[in-house]
PDB file of C-alpha atoms in Angstrom:
ATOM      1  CA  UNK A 263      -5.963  14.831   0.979  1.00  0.00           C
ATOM      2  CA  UNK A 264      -7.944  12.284   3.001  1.00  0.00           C
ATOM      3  CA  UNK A 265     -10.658  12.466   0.410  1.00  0.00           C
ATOM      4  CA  UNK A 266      -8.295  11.257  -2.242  1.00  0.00           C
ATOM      5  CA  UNK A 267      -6.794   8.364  -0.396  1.00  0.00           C
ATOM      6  CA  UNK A 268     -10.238   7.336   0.270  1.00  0.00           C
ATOM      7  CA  UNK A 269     -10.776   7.327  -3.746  1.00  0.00           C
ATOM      8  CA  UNK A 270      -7.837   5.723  -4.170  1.00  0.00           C
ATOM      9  CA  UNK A 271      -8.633   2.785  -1.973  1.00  0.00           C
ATOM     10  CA  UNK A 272     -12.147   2.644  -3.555  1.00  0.00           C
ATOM     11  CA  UNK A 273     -10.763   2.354  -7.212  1.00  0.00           C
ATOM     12  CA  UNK A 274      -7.906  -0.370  -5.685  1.00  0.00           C
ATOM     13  CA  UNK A 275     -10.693  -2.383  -4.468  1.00  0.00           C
ATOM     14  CA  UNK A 276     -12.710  -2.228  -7.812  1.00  0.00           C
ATOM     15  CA  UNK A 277      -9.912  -3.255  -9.512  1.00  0.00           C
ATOM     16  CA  UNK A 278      -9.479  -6.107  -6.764  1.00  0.00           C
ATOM     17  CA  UNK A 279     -13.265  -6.904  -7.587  1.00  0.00           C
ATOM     18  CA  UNK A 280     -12.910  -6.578 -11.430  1.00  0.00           C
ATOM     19  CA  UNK A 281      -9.549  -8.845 -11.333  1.00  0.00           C
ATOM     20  CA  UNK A 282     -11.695 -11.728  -9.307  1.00  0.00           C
ATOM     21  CA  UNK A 283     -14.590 -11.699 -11.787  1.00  0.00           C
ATOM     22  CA  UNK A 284     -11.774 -11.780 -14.308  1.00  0.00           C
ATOM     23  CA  UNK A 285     -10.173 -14.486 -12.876  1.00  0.00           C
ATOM     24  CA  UNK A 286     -13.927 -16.427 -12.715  1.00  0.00           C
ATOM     25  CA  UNK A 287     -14.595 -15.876 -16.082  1.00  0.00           C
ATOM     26  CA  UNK A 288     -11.054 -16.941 -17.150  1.00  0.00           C
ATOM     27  CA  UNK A 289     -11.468 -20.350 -15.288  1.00  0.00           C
ATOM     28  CA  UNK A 290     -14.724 -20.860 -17.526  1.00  0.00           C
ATOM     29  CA  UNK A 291     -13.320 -19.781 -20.665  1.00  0.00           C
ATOM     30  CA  UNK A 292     -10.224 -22.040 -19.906  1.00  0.00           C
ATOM     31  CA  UNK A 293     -12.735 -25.235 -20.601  1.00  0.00           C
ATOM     32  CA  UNK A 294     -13.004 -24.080 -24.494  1.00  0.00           C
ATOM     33  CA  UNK A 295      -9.900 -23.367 -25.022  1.00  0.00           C
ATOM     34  CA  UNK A 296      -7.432 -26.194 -27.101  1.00  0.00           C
ATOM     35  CA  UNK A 297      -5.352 -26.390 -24.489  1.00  0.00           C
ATOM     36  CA  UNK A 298      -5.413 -28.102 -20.809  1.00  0.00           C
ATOM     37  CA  UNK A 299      -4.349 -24.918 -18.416  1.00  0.00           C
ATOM     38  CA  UNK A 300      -3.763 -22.748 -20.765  1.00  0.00           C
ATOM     39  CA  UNK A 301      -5.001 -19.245 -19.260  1.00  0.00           C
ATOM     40  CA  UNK A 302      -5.387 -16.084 -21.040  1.00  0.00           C
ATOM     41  CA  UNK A 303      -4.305 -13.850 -17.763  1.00  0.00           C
ATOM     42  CA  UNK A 304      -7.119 -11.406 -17.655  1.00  0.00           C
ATOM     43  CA  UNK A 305      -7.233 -10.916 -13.755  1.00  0.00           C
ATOM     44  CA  UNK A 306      -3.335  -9.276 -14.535  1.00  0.00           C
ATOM     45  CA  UNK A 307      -5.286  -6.852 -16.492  1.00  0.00           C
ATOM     46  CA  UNK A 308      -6.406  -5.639 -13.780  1.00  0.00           C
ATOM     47  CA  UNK A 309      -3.216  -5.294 -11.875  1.00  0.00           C
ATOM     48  CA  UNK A 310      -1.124  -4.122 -14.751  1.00  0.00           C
ATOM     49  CA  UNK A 311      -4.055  -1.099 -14.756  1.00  0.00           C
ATOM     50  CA  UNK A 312      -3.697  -0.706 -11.280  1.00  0.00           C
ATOM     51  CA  UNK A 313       0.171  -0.514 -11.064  1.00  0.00           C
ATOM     52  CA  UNK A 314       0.279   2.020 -14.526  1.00  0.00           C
ATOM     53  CA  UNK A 315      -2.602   4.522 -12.391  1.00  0.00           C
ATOM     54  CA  UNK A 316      -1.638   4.052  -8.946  1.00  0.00           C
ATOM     55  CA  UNK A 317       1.881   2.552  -8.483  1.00  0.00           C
ATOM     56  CA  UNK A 318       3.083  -0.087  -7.777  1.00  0.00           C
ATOM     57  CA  UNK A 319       2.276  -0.560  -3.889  1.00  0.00           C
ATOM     58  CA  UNK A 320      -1.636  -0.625  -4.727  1.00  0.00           C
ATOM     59  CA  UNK A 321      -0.738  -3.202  -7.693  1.00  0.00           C
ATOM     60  CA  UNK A 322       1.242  -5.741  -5.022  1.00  0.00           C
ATOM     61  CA  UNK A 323      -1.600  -5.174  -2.760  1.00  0.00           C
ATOM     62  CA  UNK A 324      -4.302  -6.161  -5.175  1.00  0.00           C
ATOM     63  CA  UNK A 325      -2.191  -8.997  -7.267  1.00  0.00           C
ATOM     64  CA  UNK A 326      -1.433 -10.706  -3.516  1.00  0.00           C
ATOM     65  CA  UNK A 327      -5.401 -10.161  -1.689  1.00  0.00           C
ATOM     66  CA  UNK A 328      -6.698 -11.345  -5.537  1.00  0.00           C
ATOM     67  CA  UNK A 329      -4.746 -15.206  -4.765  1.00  0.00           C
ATOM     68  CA  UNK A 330      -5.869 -15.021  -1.239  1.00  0.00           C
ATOM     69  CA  UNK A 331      -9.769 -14.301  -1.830  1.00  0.00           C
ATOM     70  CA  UNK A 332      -9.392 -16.189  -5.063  1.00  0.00           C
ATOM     71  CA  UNK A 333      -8.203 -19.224  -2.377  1.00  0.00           C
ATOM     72  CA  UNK A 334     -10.819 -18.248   0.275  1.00  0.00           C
ATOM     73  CA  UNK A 335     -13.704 -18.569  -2.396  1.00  0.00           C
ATOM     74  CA  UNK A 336     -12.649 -21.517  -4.625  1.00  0.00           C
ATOM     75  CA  UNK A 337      -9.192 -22.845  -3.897  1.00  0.00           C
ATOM     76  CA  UNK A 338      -6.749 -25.751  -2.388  1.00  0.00           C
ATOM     77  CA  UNK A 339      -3.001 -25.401  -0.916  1.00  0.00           C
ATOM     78  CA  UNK A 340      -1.740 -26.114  -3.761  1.00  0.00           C
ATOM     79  CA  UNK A 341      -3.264 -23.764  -5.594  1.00  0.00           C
ATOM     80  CA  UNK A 342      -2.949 -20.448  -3.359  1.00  0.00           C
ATOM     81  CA  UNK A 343       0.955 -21.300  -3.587  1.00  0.00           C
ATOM     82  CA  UNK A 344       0.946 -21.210  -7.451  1.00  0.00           C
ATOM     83  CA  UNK A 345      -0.790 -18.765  -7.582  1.00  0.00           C
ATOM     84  CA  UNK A 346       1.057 -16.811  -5.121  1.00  0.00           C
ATOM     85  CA  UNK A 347       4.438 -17.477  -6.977  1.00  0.00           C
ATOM     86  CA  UNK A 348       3.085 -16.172 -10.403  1.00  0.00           C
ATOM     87  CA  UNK A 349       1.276 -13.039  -9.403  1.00  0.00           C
ATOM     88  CA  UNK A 350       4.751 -12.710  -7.085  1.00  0.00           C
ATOM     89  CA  UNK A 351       7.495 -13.416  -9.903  1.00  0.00           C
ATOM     90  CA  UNK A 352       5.400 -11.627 -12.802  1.00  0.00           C
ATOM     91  CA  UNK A 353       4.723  -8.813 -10.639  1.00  0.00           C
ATOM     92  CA  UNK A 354       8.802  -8.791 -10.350  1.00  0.00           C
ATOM     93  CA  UNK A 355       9.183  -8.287 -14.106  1.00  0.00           C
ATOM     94  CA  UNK A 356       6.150  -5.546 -14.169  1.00  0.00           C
ATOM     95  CA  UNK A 357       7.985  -3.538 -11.628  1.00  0.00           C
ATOM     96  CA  UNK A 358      11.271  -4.034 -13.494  1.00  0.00           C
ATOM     97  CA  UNK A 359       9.402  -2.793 -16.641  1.00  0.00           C
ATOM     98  CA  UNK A 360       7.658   0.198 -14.495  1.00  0.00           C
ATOM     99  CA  UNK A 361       4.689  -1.316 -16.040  1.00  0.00           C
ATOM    100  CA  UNK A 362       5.928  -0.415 -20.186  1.00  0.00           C
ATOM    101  CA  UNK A 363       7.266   3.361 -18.992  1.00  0.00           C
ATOM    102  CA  UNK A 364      10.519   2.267 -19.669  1.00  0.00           C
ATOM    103  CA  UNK A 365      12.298   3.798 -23.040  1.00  0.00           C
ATOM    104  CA  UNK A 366      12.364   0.641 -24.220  1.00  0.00           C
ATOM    105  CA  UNK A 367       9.717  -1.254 -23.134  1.00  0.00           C
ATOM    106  CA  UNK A 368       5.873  -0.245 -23.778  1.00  0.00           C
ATOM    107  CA  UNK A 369       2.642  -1.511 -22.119  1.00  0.00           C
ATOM    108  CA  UNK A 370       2.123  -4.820 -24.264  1.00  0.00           C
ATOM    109  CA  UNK A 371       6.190  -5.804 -23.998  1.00  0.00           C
ATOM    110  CA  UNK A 372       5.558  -5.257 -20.196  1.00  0.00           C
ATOM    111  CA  UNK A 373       2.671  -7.409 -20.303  1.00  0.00           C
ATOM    112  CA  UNK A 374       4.236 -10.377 -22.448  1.00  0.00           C
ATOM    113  CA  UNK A 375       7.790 -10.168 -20.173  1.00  0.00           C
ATOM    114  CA  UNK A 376       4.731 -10.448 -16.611  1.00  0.00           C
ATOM    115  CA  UNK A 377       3.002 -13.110 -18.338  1.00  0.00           C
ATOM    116  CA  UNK A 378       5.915 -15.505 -19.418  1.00  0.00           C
ATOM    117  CA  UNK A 379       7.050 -14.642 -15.731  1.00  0.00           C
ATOM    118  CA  UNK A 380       4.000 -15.847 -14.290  1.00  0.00           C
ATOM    119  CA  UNK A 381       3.993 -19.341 -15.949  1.00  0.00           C
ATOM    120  CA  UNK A 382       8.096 -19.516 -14.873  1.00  0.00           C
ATOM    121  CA  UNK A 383       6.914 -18.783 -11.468  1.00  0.00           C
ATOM    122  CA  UNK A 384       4.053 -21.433 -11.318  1.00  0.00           C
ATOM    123  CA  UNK A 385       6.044 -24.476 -13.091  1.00  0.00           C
ATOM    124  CA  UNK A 386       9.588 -23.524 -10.539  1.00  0.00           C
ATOM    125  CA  UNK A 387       7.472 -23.831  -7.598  1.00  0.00           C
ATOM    126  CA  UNK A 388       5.603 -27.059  -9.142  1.00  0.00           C
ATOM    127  CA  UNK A 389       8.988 -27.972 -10.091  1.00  0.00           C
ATOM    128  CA  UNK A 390      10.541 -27.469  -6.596  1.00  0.00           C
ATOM    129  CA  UNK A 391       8.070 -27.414  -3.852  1.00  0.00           C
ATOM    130  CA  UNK A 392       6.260 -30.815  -5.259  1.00  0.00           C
ATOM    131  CA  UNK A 393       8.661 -32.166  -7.635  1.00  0.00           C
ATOM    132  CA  UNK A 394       6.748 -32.516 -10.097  1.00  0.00           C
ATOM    133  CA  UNK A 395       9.295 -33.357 -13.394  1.00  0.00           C
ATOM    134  CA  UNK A 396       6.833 -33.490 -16.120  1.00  0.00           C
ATOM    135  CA  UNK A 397       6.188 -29.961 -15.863  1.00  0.00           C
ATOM    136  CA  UNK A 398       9.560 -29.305 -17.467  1.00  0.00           C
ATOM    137  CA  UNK A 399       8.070 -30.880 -20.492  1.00  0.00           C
ATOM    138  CA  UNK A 400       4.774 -28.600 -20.391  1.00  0.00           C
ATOM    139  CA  UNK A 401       6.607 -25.584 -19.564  1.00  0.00           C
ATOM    140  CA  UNK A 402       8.340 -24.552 -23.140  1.00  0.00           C
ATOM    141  CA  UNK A 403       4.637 -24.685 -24.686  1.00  0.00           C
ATOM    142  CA  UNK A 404       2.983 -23.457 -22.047  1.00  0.00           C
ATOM    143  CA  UNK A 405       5.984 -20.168 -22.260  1.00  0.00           C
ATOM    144  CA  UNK A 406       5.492 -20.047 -25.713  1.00  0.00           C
ATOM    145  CA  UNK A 407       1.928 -19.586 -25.419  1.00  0.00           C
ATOM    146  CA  UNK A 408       2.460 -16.587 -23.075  1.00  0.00           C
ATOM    147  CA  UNK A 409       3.641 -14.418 -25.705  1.00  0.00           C
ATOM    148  CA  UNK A 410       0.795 -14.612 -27.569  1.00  0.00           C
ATOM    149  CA  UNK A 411      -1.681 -13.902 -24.132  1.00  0.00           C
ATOM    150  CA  UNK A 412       0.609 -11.499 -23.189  1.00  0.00           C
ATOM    151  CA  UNK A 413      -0.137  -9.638 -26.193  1.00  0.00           C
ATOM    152  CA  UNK A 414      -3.904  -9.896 -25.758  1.00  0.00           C
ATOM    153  CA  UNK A 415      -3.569  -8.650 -22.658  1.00  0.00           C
ATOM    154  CA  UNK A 416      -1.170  -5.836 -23.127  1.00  0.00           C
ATOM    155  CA  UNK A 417      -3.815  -4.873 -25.909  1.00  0.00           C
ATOM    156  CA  UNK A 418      -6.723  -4.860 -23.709  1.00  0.00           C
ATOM    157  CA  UNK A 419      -4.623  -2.866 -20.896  1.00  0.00           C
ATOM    158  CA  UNK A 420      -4.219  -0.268 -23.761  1.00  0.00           C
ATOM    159  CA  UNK A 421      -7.714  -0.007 -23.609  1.00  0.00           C
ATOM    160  CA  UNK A 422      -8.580  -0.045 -20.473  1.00  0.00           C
ATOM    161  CA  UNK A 423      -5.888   2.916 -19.373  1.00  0.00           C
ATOM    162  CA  UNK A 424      -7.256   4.898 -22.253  1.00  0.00           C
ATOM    163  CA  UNK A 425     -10.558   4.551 -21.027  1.00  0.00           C
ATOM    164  CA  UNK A 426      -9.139   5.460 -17.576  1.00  0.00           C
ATOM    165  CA  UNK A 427      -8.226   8.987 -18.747  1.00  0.00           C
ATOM    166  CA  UNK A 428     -11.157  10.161 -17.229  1.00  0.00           C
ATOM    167  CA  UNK A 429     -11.169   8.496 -13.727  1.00  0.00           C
ATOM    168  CA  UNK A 430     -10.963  11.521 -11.612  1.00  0.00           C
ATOM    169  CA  UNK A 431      -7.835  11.844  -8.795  1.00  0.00           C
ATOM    170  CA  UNK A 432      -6.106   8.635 -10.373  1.00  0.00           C
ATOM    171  CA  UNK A 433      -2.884  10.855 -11.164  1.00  0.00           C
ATOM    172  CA  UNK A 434      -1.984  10.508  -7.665  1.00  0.00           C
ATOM    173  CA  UNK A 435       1.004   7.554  -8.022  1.00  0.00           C
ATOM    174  CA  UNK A 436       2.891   6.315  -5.248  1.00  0.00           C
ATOM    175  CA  UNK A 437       6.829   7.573  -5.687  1.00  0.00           C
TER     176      UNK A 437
ATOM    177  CA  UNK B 132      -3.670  12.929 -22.267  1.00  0.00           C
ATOM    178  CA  UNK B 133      -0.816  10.023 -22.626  1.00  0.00           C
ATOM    179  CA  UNK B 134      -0.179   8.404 -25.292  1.00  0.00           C
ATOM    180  CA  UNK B 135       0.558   4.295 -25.565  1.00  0.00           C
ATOM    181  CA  UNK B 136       2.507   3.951 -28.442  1.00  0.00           C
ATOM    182  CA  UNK B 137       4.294   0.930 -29.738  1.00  0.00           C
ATOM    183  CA  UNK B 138       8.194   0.307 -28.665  1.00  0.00           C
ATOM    184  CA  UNK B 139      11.089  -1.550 -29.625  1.00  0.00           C
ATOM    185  CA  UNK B 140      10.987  -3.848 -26.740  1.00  0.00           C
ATOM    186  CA  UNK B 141       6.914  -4.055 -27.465  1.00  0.00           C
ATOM    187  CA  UNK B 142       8.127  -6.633 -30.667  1.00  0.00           C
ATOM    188  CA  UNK B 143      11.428  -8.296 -29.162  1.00  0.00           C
ATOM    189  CA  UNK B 144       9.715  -9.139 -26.148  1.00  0.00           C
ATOM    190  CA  UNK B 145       7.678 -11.470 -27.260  1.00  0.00           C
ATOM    191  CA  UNK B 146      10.230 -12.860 -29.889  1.00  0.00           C
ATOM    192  CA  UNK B 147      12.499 -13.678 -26.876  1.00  0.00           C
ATOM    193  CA  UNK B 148       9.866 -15.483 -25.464  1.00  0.00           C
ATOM    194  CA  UNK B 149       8.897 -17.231 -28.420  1.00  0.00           C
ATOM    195  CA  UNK B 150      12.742 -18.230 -28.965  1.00  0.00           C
ATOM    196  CA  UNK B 151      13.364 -19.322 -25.781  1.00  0.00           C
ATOM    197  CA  UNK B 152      10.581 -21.187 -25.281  1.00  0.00           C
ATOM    198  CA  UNK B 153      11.663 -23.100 -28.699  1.00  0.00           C
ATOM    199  CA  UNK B 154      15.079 -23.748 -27.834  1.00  0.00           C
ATOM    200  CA  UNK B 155      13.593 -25.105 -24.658  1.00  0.00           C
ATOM    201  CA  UNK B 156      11.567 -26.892 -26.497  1.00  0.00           C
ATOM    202  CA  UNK B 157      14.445 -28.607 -28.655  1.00  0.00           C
ATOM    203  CA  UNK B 158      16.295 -29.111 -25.946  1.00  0.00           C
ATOM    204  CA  UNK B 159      13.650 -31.268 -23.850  1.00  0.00           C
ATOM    205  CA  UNK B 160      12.651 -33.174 -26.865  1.00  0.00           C
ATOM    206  CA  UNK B 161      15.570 -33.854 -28.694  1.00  0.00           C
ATOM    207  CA  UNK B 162      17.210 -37.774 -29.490  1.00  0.00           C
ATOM    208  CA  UNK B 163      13.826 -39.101 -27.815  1.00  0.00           C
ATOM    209  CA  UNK B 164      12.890 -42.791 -28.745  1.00  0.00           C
ATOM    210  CA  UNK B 165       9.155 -43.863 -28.717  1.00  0.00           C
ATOM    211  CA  UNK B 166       8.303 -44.355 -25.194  1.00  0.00           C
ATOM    212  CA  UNK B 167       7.219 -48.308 -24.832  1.00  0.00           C
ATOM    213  CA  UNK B 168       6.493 -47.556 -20.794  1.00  0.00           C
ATOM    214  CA  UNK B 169       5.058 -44.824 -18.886  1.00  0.00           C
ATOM    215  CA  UNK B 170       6.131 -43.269 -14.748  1.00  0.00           C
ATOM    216  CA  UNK B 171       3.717 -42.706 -12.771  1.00  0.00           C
ATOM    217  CA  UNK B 172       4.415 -40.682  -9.423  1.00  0.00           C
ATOM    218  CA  UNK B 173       2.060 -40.199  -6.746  1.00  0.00           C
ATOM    219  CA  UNK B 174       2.753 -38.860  -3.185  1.00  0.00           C
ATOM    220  CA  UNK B 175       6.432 -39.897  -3.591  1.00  0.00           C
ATOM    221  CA  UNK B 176       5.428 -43.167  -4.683  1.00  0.00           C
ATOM    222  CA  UNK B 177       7.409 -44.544  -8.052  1.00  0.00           C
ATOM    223  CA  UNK B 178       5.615 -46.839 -10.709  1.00  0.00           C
ATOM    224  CA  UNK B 179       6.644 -48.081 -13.823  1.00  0.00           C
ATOM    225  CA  UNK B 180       3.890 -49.326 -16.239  1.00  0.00           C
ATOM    226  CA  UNK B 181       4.475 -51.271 -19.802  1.00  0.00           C
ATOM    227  CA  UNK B 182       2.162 -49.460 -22.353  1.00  0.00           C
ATOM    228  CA  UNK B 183       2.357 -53.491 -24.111  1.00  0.00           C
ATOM    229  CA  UNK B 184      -0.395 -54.456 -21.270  1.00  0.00           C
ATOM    230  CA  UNK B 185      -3.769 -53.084 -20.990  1.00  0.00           C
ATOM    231  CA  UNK B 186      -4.349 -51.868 -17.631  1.00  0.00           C
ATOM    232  CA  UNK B 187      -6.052 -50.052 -15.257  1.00  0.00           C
ATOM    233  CA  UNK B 188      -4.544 -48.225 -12.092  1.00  0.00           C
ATOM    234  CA  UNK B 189      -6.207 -46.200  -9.360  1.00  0.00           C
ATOM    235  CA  UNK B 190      -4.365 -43.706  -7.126  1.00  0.00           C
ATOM    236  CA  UNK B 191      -5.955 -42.009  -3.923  1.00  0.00           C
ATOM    237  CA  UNK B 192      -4.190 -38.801  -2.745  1.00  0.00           C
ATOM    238  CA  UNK B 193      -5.092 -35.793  -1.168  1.00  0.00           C
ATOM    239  CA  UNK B 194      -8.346 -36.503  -1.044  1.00  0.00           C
ATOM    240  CA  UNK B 195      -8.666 -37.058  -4.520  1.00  0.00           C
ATOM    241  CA  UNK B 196      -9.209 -39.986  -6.810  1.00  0.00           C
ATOM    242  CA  UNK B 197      -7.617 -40.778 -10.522  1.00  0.00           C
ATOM    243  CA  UNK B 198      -7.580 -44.217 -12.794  1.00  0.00           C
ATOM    244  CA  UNK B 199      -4.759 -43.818 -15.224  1.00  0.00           C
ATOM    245  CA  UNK B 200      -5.737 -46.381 -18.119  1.00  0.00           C
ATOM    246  CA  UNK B 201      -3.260 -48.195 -20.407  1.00  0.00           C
ATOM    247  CA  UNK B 202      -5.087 -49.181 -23.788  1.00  0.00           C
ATOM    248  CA  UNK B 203      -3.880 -49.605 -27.010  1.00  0.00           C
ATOM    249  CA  UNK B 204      -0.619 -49.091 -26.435  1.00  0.00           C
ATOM    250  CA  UNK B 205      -1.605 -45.521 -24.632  1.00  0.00           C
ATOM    251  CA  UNK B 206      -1.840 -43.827 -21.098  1.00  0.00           C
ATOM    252  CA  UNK B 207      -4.539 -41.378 -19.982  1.00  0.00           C
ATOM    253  CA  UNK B 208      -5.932 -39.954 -17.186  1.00  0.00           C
ATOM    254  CA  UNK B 209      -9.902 -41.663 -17.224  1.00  0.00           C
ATOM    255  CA  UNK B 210     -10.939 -40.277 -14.172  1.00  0.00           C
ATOM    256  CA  UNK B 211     -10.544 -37.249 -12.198  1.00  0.00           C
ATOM    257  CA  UNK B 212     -12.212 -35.935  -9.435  1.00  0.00           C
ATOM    258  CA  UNK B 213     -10.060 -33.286  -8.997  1.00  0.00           C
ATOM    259  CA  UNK B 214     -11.771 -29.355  -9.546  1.00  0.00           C
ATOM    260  CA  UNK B 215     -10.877 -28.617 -13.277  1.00  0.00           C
ATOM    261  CA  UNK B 216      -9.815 -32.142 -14.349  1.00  0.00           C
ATOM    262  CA  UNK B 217      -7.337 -30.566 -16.925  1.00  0.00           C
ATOM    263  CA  UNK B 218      -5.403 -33.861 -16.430  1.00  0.00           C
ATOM    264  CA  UNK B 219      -8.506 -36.084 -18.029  1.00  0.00           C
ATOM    265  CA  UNK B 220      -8.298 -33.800 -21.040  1.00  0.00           C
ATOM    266  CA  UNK B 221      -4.761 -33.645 -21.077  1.00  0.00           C
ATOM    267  CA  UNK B 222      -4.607 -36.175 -24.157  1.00  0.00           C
ATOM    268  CA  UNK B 223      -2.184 -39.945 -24.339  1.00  0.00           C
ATOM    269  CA  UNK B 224       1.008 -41.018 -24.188  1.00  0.00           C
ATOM    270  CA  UNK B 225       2.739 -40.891 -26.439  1.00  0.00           C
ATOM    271  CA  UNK B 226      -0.417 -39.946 -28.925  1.00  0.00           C
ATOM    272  CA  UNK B 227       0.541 -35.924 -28.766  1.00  0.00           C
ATOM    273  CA  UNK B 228       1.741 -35.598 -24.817  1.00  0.00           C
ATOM    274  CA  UNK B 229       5.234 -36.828 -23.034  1.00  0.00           C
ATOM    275  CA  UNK B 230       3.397 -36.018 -19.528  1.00  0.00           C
ATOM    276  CA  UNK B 231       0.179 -35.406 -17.872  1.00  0.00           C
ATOM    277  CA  UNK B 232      -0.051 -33.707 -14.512  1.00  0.00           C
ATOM    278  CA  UNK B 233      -2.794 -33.644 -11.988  1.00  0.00           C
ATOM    279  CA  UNK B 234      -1.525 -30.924  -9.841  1.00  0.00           C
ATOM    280  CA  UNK B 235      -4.565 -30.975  -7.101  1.00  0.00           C
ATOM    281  CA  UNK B 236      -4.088 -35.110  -6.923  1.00  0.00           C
ATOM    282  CA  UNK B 237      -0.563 -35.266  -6.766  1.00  0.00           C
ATOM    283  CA  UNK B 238      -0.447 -37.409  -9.361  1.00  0.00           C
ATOM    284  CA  UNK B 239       1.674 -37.074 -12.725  1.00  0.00           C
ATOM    285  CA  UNK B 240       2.110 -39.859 -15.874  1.00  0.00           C
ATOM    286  CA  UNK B 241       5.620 -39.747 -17.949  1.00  0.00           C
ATOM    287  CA  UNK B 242       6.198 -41.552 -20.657  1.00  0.00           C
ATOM    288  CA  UNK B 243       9.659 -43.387 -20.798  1.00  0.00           C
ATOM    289  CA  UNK B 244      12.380 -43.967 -22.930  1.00  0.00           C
ATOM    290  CA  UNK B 245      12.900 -47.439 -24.493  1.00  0.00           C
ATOM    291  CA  UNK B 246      14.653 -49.337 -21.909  1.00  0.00           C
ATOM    292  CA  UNK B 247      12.730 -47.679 -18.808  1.00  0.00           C
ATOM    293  CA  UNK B 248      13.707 -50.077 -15.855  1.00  0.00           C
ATOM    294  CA  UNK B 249      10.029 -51.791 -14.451  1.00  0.00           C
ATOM    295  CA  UNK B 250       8.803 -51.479 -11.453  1.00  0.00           C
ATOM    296  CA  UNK B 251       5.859 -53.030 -12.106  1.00  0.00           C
ATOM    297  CA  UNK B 252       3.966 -54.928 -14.926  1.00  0.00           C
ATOM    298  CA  UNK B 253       0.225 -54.928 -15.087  1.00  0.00           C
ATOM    299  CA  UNK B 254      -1.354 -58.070 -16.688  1.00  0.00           C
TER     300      UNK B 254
END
């Protein structure tokens, strides 16, 4: 019993690991892409994965310690707060979704529904907390483009719980 | 082992996104007149800018530094020290962008409708 909460944590923090390097990488693919802040939303791979294996207690866990290293290592005030309110608001939706085990709803729905959440989450608290009104004018583009990331990410979540098959002990979700 | 296959809600999902974020889209941009004047807000500070002048204007706020430049009938960000300087790629006004934002400064640039009160005239 012990043995397996002891995997558990170790695969949580891998994911926490793989979701930071994700989130690195995204920040310097995010300088070729067309678009000013557009973001693809790989580190929420990592959480989707870790809420569809483990539940959705070790998915909060890793989407809120991912914005607070992720501020410890390279961030501002600003920042940790947006962040904060996107992982928060499209983790929300994920949990709504149980993570595309709905009847409804698969994995790459899920995804699209947590990513369009995110970038709500991010421009209301930009919108609110600094007052910033031009980001009403970004927002429809930057929501359209979610659907779109959401997809690629839903796609790539696919892959990575198929792959995940074989992790031993990962059965073990949290009621 | 489990099988991910596609669902319903897989395809409207991102349809309602992709709707909504049009008829937001619409709704933000419709009846707009060519903006002859742009807002610039920093740190709760107001100013109003004719895009007629050229002009240069430097803001200093939390610790970071941008020069918003009026040329040609156009606002941009020219300089940016903030980390990712998304706001000195973020393009002109109105050449393809309404607004730029420089979230870490503080600082954001809107264009205005024709008949935007001034605040201030460079020149």
């Amino acid at each position: 019993m012990r043995s397996q909460a002891n995997r558990r944590l170790a695969y949580d923090a891998a994911f926490l690991a793989l979701s930071l390097i994700l989130s690195y990488l995204e920040s310097l693919l995010s300088g070729f892409l067309p678009i000013p802040g557009l973001k693809l939303g790989l580190p929420n791979v990592a959480v989707m994965a870790v809420f569809c294996l483990f539940g959705k207690k070790d998915a909060l866990a890793v989407s809120l310690l991912r914005c607070f290293v992720q501020f410890l290592l390279f961030g501002s005030a600003p920042a940790l707060l947006l962040s904060l309110s996107g992982a928060l608001l499209s983790f929300f939706v994920l949990f709504l979704a149980d993570c595309g085990r709905r009847r409804g709803i698969g994995v790459i729905g899920a995804s699209v529904l947590s990513a369009a959440a995110h970038i709500t989450g991010q421009c209301a608290v930009a919108l609110l907390f600094y007052g910033f009104l031009p980001v009403l004018f970004y927002y429809p583009t930057m929501l359209a483009l979610s659907a779109p990331s959401g997809i690629v990410t839903g796609v790539l979540l696919v892959l990575i719980l198929r792959a995940a098959e074989r992790i031993p002990g990962k059965g073990e979700r949290t009621p | 082992m489990q099988k991910y296959r596609l669902k319903i809600g897989d395809v409207l999902a991102p349809l309602a996104v992709l709707l909504l974020s049009g008829a937001l889209f619409l709704a933000l941009t419709a009846r707009k007149t060519p903006a002859q004047s742009v807002e610039i807000l920093c740190g709760g500070e107001r100013t109003v800018c004719s895009l007629l002048t050229d002009a240069e204007y430097r803001f200093e706020h939390n610790g970071y530094t941008v020069l918003v430049t009026v040329e040609g009938g156009e606002a941009y960000v020219s300089y940016a020290d903030c980390p990712d300087r998304l706001c000195v790629r973020a393009g002109r006004i109105p050449g393809g962008t309404r607004s730029i934002v420089c979230v870490p400064a503080g600082v954001s640039v809107r264009a205005l409708e024709q008949g935007g009160d001034y605040d201030a005239i460079a020149g």
